[in-house]
Structures are given as C-alpha cells and as structure tokens.
Amino acid sequence: MTNKKTENKYADYALKLKIDCKNCSGLCCVSLYCIKTDGFPADKEAGIPCAYLNSDYGCNIHSKLSEKNYKGCIAYDCFGAGQRATQLCLTNGTWKTNPKQADIIFETFMIVFQLHQMLWYLMEAFQLTSDNKLESTIDQLIQENEQIAEMLPENCSKTDLSAYRLKVNTVLKQISSAISISTSTSRHSDMMYLGKNFKKANLDGKDFSMSLMIASNFTGCSLKKTNFLGADIRDANVKDTDLSESIFLTQMQINSAIGNKNTRLPDNLSRPAAWF
Ligand code: SF4
Ligand code: SF4
C-alpha cells in the first residue's frame, strides 16, 4: 500500500488553504446563492448579502447557526479563497466600499476557490506518490496554480480553468488508481450509498470518489487509504471512527458529517466544534 510521506514539502501552502474569516470581507455570505435543499432555512440570491452579515463582515448568529437551521454555513469551507480574494482585490476596496467592483471581486473569489480546491488535492497527491515523474508533474501544476492566482483580479475575464482542471484530474485519477491497485480493491460501479450501513466493515483502499454517501454509517469501519475524493458524506455517521489515514477528504466534507470526540481525523483537518 502506498504510504504518505512524513515530510510535507508544501506545509506552508497548507496554511494558505485554512479559512481566515477575520481577513475576509464575508465573501461567501454575499457572493454565493443559498437554497433550502443545501441546508439553509430560506433561498438567497447570489450577490445579495445575507441578512445576518454585520458591518464588520462577521456573522450575527455565528453561535446559533445550528439552532437557526443554517447547516449549510456550518459545513461551508472556502479553502482560504475568501481572505485571498479579499486581499488580492483590496487596493480597489471591497464589494461594500466599492460596489462597482463587486462583480470582479466575486469572480476573483470563485476562481481562487477552484484554484485552492485543486491545490488542496494536489498537495495530498504529492504526499501520496513516490513516483518521480508524477511528483514533478504535481510540482509544475502547483507552480501553475500560483501563477494563475497571481494574475488576478486583472485577468479574471481571460481565466479559463478547464484545461488546467483536466491536467489536475488526470494526476488525481493516476494516484487514485495506483492506490486501488496496490490495495487490490475495486471501485463500486453505481456510486450510490445513500443511508448505507457500513458498520464495522473493512473498507481499506476502497475508492468512493464522487460517490453519494449521504447519511451512511461508517461507525467502527476500517478506512485506511479509503478514497473520499468529492464524495458527498453529508450527515454520514463517523462517530468513534478512525479517518486519520483516509485520503482526499476536505474540511467541508468533515464539517457536514456527524462525528464525536472519538473520531480521528487526518492531520490537515480540524475537528468541528460540535464534535467536542
Ligand atoms: S448566516 Fe452568518 S455565516 Fe451564514 S451566510 Fe449569513 S452571515 Fe454568513
Ligand atoms: S469566504 Fe471563507 S474566509 Fe471568507 S467569510 Fe466565508 S469562510 Fe470565511
């Protein structure tokens, strides 16, 4: 089985991908649309500030999000795109101080979000591979990611991430297949596991990438090198479960699952406040 490297060459980059709401201008609370089916009590149009966003770009109901049924806000994580987009655009003000620039600021946020999400996966991919050629491809993709971000916001209208995304996806597929092959497990064809009870199963090396796993039960499962890339694990039960060696998990996935103080997480992820 492929093991993660112990030394993290991209540790500094990891800090960039942690949300820092104090240095942001509440970009997620304004630029994104909210819909009831995604864990919000009411629909909100993109570009309209949430009614609870205060004058300092903070949330007036931060400690009551669960009580007020804002599950979508509890789960959301921007991979550090909010503070970076705010800082990249700051010479022209914020969406509030300079409304004429709002569209370009929101667009910058959307592009940085996608770049940071891909950077997140690339950094983990780098840790997972020992293939020199793949390592060098990932290094190049990380550099390219930085170069695209540095051209913002000026180059927003010219930025098309589809070719870059294709290259990133190719690398991620190669790493995922290498792990599946090394653990001799195959991918399940239908990818539908809504409410499935996996209780105490050995799921080591399983490839659940892009699977629908809402409200599945993973209590007590063995999840070493289990691939959760893009899997929807909203309301999945991960209480008393060791996810520390699972791969391609994100903070947003963890925030949307149901764990407890005994749930173990990979080092790059934080324990949601509700789990203590
Ligand atoms: S409820 Fe709070 S965190 Fe959620 S969108 Fe509104 S201001 Fe932002
Ligand atoms: S966009 Fe990110 S950094 Fe900004 S408020 Fe939302 S979660 Fe926090």
Coordinates of C-alpha atoms and ligand atoms in Angstrom, one line a residue:
M1 CA 0.0 0.0 0.0
T2 CA 1.3 3.5 -0.9
N3 CA 2.3 5.4 2.3
K4 CA 2.1 9.1 2.8
K5 CA 5.5 10.9 3.0
T6 CA 6.3 12.0 6.6
E7 CA 7.9 15.3 5.5
N8 CA 5.5 17.8 3.9
K9 CA 7.2 20.0 1.3
Y10 CA 4.1 22.1 0.9
A11 CA 3.4 22.7 4.6
D12 CA 3.4 26.5 4.1
Y13 CA 0.8 26.2 1.3
A14 CA -1.4 24.3 3.7
L15 CA -1.7 27.4 5.9
K16 CA -3.0 29.4 2.9
L17 CA -5.8 26.9 2.5
K18 CA -7.2 27.4 6.0
I19 CA -10.1 29.9 6.3
D20 CA -9.3 33.2 7.9
C21 CA -12.6 35.0 8.1
K22 CA -11.1 37.9 10.0
N23 CA -9.1 38.9 6.9
C24 CA -12.0 38.4 4.6
S25 CA -15.0 40.6 3.6
G26 CA -17.7 37.9 4.2
L27 CA -17.4 36.8 0.6
C28 CA -19.2 33.5 1.0
C29 CA -22.1 35.3 2.8
V30 CA -22.7 37.7 -0.2
S31 CA -21.5 36.1 -3.4
L32 CA -23.0 32.6 -3.1
Y33 CA -26.6 31.6 -3.6
C34 CA -28.2 29.6 -0.8
I35 CA -31.0 27.2 -1.3
K36 CA -33.2 25.3 1.2
T37 CA -32.2 21.9 -0.1
D38 CA -28.5 22.7 0.7
G39 CA -29.1 23.3 4.4
F40 CA -30.4 26.9 4.5
P41 CA -33.8 28.0 6.0
A42 CA -34.5 30.2 3.0
D43 CA -33.2 30.8 -0.5
K44 CA -30.8 33.7 -1.1
E45 CA -29.7 35.0 -4.5
A46 CA -26.0 35.2 -5.3
G47 CA -24.6 38.8 -4.9
I48 CA -27.1 39.7 -2.2
P49 CA -25.6 40.0 1.4
C50 CA -27.1 37.6 3.9
A51 CA -29.4 39.4 6.4
Y52 CA -27.2 38.3 9.3
L53 CA -23.9 39.7 7.9
N54 CA -22.8 42.5 10.1
S55 CA -20.9 45.7 9.3
D56 CA -17.6 44.1 10.2
Y57 CA -18.2 41.3 7.7
G58 CA -18.9 38.9 10.6
C59 CA -22.0 36.7 11.3
N60 CA -24.6 38.0 13.8
I61 CA -25.8 34.5 14.5
H62 CA -22.4 32.6 14.5
S63 CA -23.1 30.8 17.8
K64 CA -26.7 30.0 16.8
L65 CA -26.2 28.7 13.2
S66 CA -27.5 25.2 14.2
E67 CA -30.4 26.5 16.1
K68 CA -31.4 28.7 13.2
N69 CA -31.1 25.9 10.7
Y70 CA -28.1 27.2 8.8
K71 CA -26.4 23.8 8.4
G72 CA -25.0 25.0 5.0
C73 CA -23.0 27.7 6.8
I74 CA -21.7 25.3 9.4
A75 CA -20.4 23.0 6.7
Y76 CA -19.0 25.6 4.3
D77 CA -15.2 26.0 3.9
C78 CA -13.7 28.2 1.2
F79 CA -10.2 26.6 1.2
G80 CA -8.9 30.1 2.2
A81 CA -10.2 31.6 -1.0
G82 CA -12.2 34.3 0.9
Q83 CA -9.2 36.0 2.5
R84 CA -7.0 35.6 -0.5
A85 CA -9.6 37.1 -2.9
T86 CA -10.3 39.9 -0.5
Q87 CA -6.6 40.8 -0.2
L88 CA -6.0 40.4 -4.0
C89 CA -8.7 43.0 -4.7
L90 CA -8.2 45.2 -1.7
T91 CA -6.5 48.1 -3.5
N92 CA -9.9 48.7 -5.2
G93 CA -11.8 48.3 -1.9
T94 CA -14.3 45.6 -1.0
W95 CA -17.7 44.7 -2.6
K96 CA -19.3 47.0 0.0
T97 CA -16.9 50.0 -0.1
N98 CA -16.7 49.9 -3.9
P99 CA -19.9 48.3 -5.3
K100 CA -18.9 48.9 -8.9
Q101 CA -16.1 46.4 -8.3
A102 CA -18.3 43.8 -6.6
D103 CA -18.7 41.6 -9.7
I104 CA -15.0 41.4 -10.3
I105 CA -14.3 40.7 -6.6
F106 CA -16.9 37.9 -6.6
E107 CA -15.5 36.4 -9.8
T108 CA -12.0 36.5 -8.3
F109 CA -13.3 34.6 -5.2
M110 CA -14.9 31.9 -7.5
I111 CA -11.7 31.4 -9.4
V112 CA -9.5 31.4 -6.3
F113 CA -11.9 28.9 -4.7
Q114 CA -11.4 26.5 -7.6
L115 CA -7.6 27.0 -7.6
H116 CA -7.3 26.4 -3.9
Q117 CA -9.6 23.3 -4.0
M118 CA -7.3 21.8 -6.7
L119 CA -4.2 22.9 -4.8
W120 CA -5.6 21.0 -1.7
Y121 CA -5.9 17.8 -3.7
L122 CA -2.5 18.3 -5.4
M123 CA -0.8 18.7 -2.1
E124 CA -2.2 15.5 -0.8
A125 CA -1.4 13.8 -4.1
F126 CA 2.2 14.9 -3.7
Q127 CA 2.3 13.3 -0.3
L128 CA 0.8 10.0 -1.6
T129 CA 3.1 9.3 -4.5
S130 CA 6.7 8.1 -4.7
D131 CA 6.8 8.2 -8.5
N132 CA 9.4 10.8 -9.5
K133 CA 7.6 11.6 -12.8
L134 CA 4.3 12.2 -11.0
E135 CA 6.0 14.3 -8.3
S136 CA 7.5 16.5 -11.0
T137 CA 4.1 16.9 -12.8
I138 CA 2.5 17.9 -9.4
D139 CA 5.2 20.4 -8.7
Q140 CA 4.6 22.0 -12.1
L141 CA 0.8 22.1 -11.5
I142 CA 1.3 23.7 -8.1
Q143 CA 3.5 26.4 -9.7
E144 CA 1.0 26.9 -12.5
N145 CA -1.8 27.3 -9.9
E146 CA 0.2 30.0 -8.2
Q147 CA 0.8 31.8 -11.5
I148 CA -2.9 31.8 -12.4
A149 CA -3.8 33.2 -8.9
E150 CA -1.1 35.9 -9.1
M151 CA -2.7 37.3 -12.4
L152 CA -6.0 38.0 -10.5
P153 CA -8.1 40.1 -10.4
E154 CA -6.8 41.8 -13.6
N155 CA -7.0 38.6 -15.7
C156 CA -10.4 37.4 -14.4
S157 CA -12.2 37.7 -17.7
K158 CA -9.5 35.8 -19.5
T159 CA -9.1 33.0 -17.0
D160 CA -10.4 29.6 -18.2
L161 CA -9.6 26.8 -15.8
S162 CA -10.9 23.9 -17.9
A163 CA -7.5 22.9 -19.4
Y164 CA -5.8 23.2 -16.0
R165 CA -8.6 21.2 -14.3
L166 CA -8.2 18.4 -16.8
K167 CA -4.4 18.1 -16.0
V168 CA -5.2 18.1 -12.3
N169 CA -7.9 15.5 -12.7
T170 CA -5.6 13.3 -14.7
V171 CA -3.0 13.3 -11.9
L172 CA -5.6 12.6 -9.3
K173 CA -7.0 9.7 -11.3
Q174 CA -3.5 8.2 -11.7
I175 CA -2.9 8.4 -7.9
S176 CA -6.3 7.0 -7.1
S177 CA -5.8 4.0 -9.4
A178 CA -2.3 3.4 -8.1
I179 CA -3.7 3.2 -4.5
S180 CA -6.7 1.0 -5.6
I181 CA -4.3 -1.4 -7.4
S182 CA -1.9 -1.5 -4.5
T183 CA -4.7 -2.4 -2.1
S184 CA -6.4 -4.8 -4.7
T185 CA -9.8 -3.2 -4.2
S186 CA -12.1 -2.2 -7.0
R187 CA -14.4 0.7 -7.5
H188 CA -18.1 0.2 -6.9
S189 CA -19.9 0.9 -10.1
D190 CA -23.1 2.6 -9.0
M191 CA -21.5 5.1 -6.6
M192 CA -24.9 5.3 -4.7
Y193 CA -24.7 4.6 -1.0
L194 CA -27.4 6.8 0.4
G195 CA -28.0 5.8 4.0
K196 CA -25.9 2.6 3.6
N197 CA -24.9 0.9 6.9
F198 CA -21.2 0.0 6.6
K199 CA -20.9 -0.6 10.3
K200 CA -17.5 -2.1 11.2
A201 CA -16.7 -3.1 7.6
N202 CA -13.2 -3.2 6.3
L203 CA -13.2 -0.5 3.6
D204 CA -9.4 -0.2 3.4
G205 CA -8.3 1.1 -0.1
K206 CA -11.9 1.4 -1.4
D207 CA -12.4 4.1 -4.0
F208 CA -15.5 6.0 -3.1
S209 CA -14.6 9.1 -5.1
M210 CA -17.6 11.2 -6.3
S211 CA -20.0 8.8 -4.5
L212 CA -23.3 9.8 -2.9
M213 CA -23.0 8.7 0.7
I214 CA -25.4 10.9 2.5
A215 CA -26.4 9.6 5.9
S216 CA -24.2 6.5 5.5
N217 CA -23.0 4.8 8.7
F218 CA -19.2 4.3 9.0
T219 CA -19.0 3.7 12.7
G220 CA -16.1 1.4 13.6
C221 CA -15.1 0.9 9.9
S222 CA -11.5 0.4 8.9
L223 CA -10.8 3.3 6.5
K224 CA -7.1 3.1 5.7
K225 CA -6.4 4.7 2.2
T226 CA -10.1 4.9 1.6
N227 CA -10.6 7.4 -1.2
F228 CA -13.3 10.0 -0.5
L229 CA -12.4 12.4 -3.3
G230 CA -15.5 14.5 -3.9
A231 CA -17.8 12.1 -2.1
D232 CA -20.9 13.5 -0.6
I233 CA -20.8 12.4 3.1
R234 CA -23.4 14.9 4.4
D235 CA -24.9 13.6 7.7
A236 CA -22.7 10.4 7.4
N237 CA -22.1 8.9 10.9
V238 CA -18.4 8.9 11.6
K239 CA -18.7 8.7 15.4
D240 CA -15.9 6.6 17.1
T241 CA -14.4 6.2 13.6
D242 CA -10.7 6.5 12.5
L243 CA -10.5 8.6 9.4
S244 CA -6.9 9.6 10.1
E245 CA -5.5 7.5 7.1
S246 CA -8.4 8.1 4.7
I247 CA -7.4 10.1 1.7
F248 CA -8.7 13.1 -0.3
L249 CA -11.0 14.3 2.5
T250 CA -11.8 18.0 2.8
Q251 CA -12.8 20.2 5.7
M252 CA -16.2 20.8 4.1
Q253 CA -16.9 17.1 3.9
I254 CA -15.9 16.7 7.6
N255 CA -18.0 19.7 8.7
S256 CA -21.0 18.2 7.0
A257 CA -20.6 14.7 8.6
I258 CA -21.6 13.7 12.1
G259 CA -18.7 12.8 14.4
N260 CA -17.8 12.9 18.0
K261 CA -14.7 13.4 20.3
N262 CA -13.5 9.9 19.4
T263 CA -13.5 10.5 15.7
R264 CA -9.9 10.6 14.4
L265 CA -9.1 12.9 11.5
P266 CA -6.2 13.3 9.1
D267 CA -3.6 15.9 10.3
N268 CA -4.6 18.5 7.8
L269 CA -8.2 18.7 9.0
S270 CA -9.8 20.3 12.1
R271 CA -12.4 18.9 14.4
P272 CA -15.7 20.7 14.1
A273 CA -16.8 22.5 17.3
A274 CA -20.0 20.4 17.5
W275 CA -18.0 17.2 17.8
F276 CA -16.3 18.0 21.2
Ligands
SF4_1 S1 -25.9 33.1 8.5 FE1 -24.0 34.0 9.0 S2 -22.4 32.6 8.1 FE2 -24.4 32.1 7.2 S3 -24.5 33.4 5.3 FE3 -25.5 34.5 6.9 S4 -23.9 35.9 7.8 FE4 -22.9 34.2 6.6
SF4_2 S1 -15.3 33.2 2.2 FE1 -14.1 31.9 3.6 S2 -12.7 33.3 4.8 FE2 -14.5 34.5 3.9 S3 -16.0 34.5 5.5 FE3 -16.5 32.8 4.1 S4 -15.5 31.0 5.0 FE4 -14.6 32.9 6.0

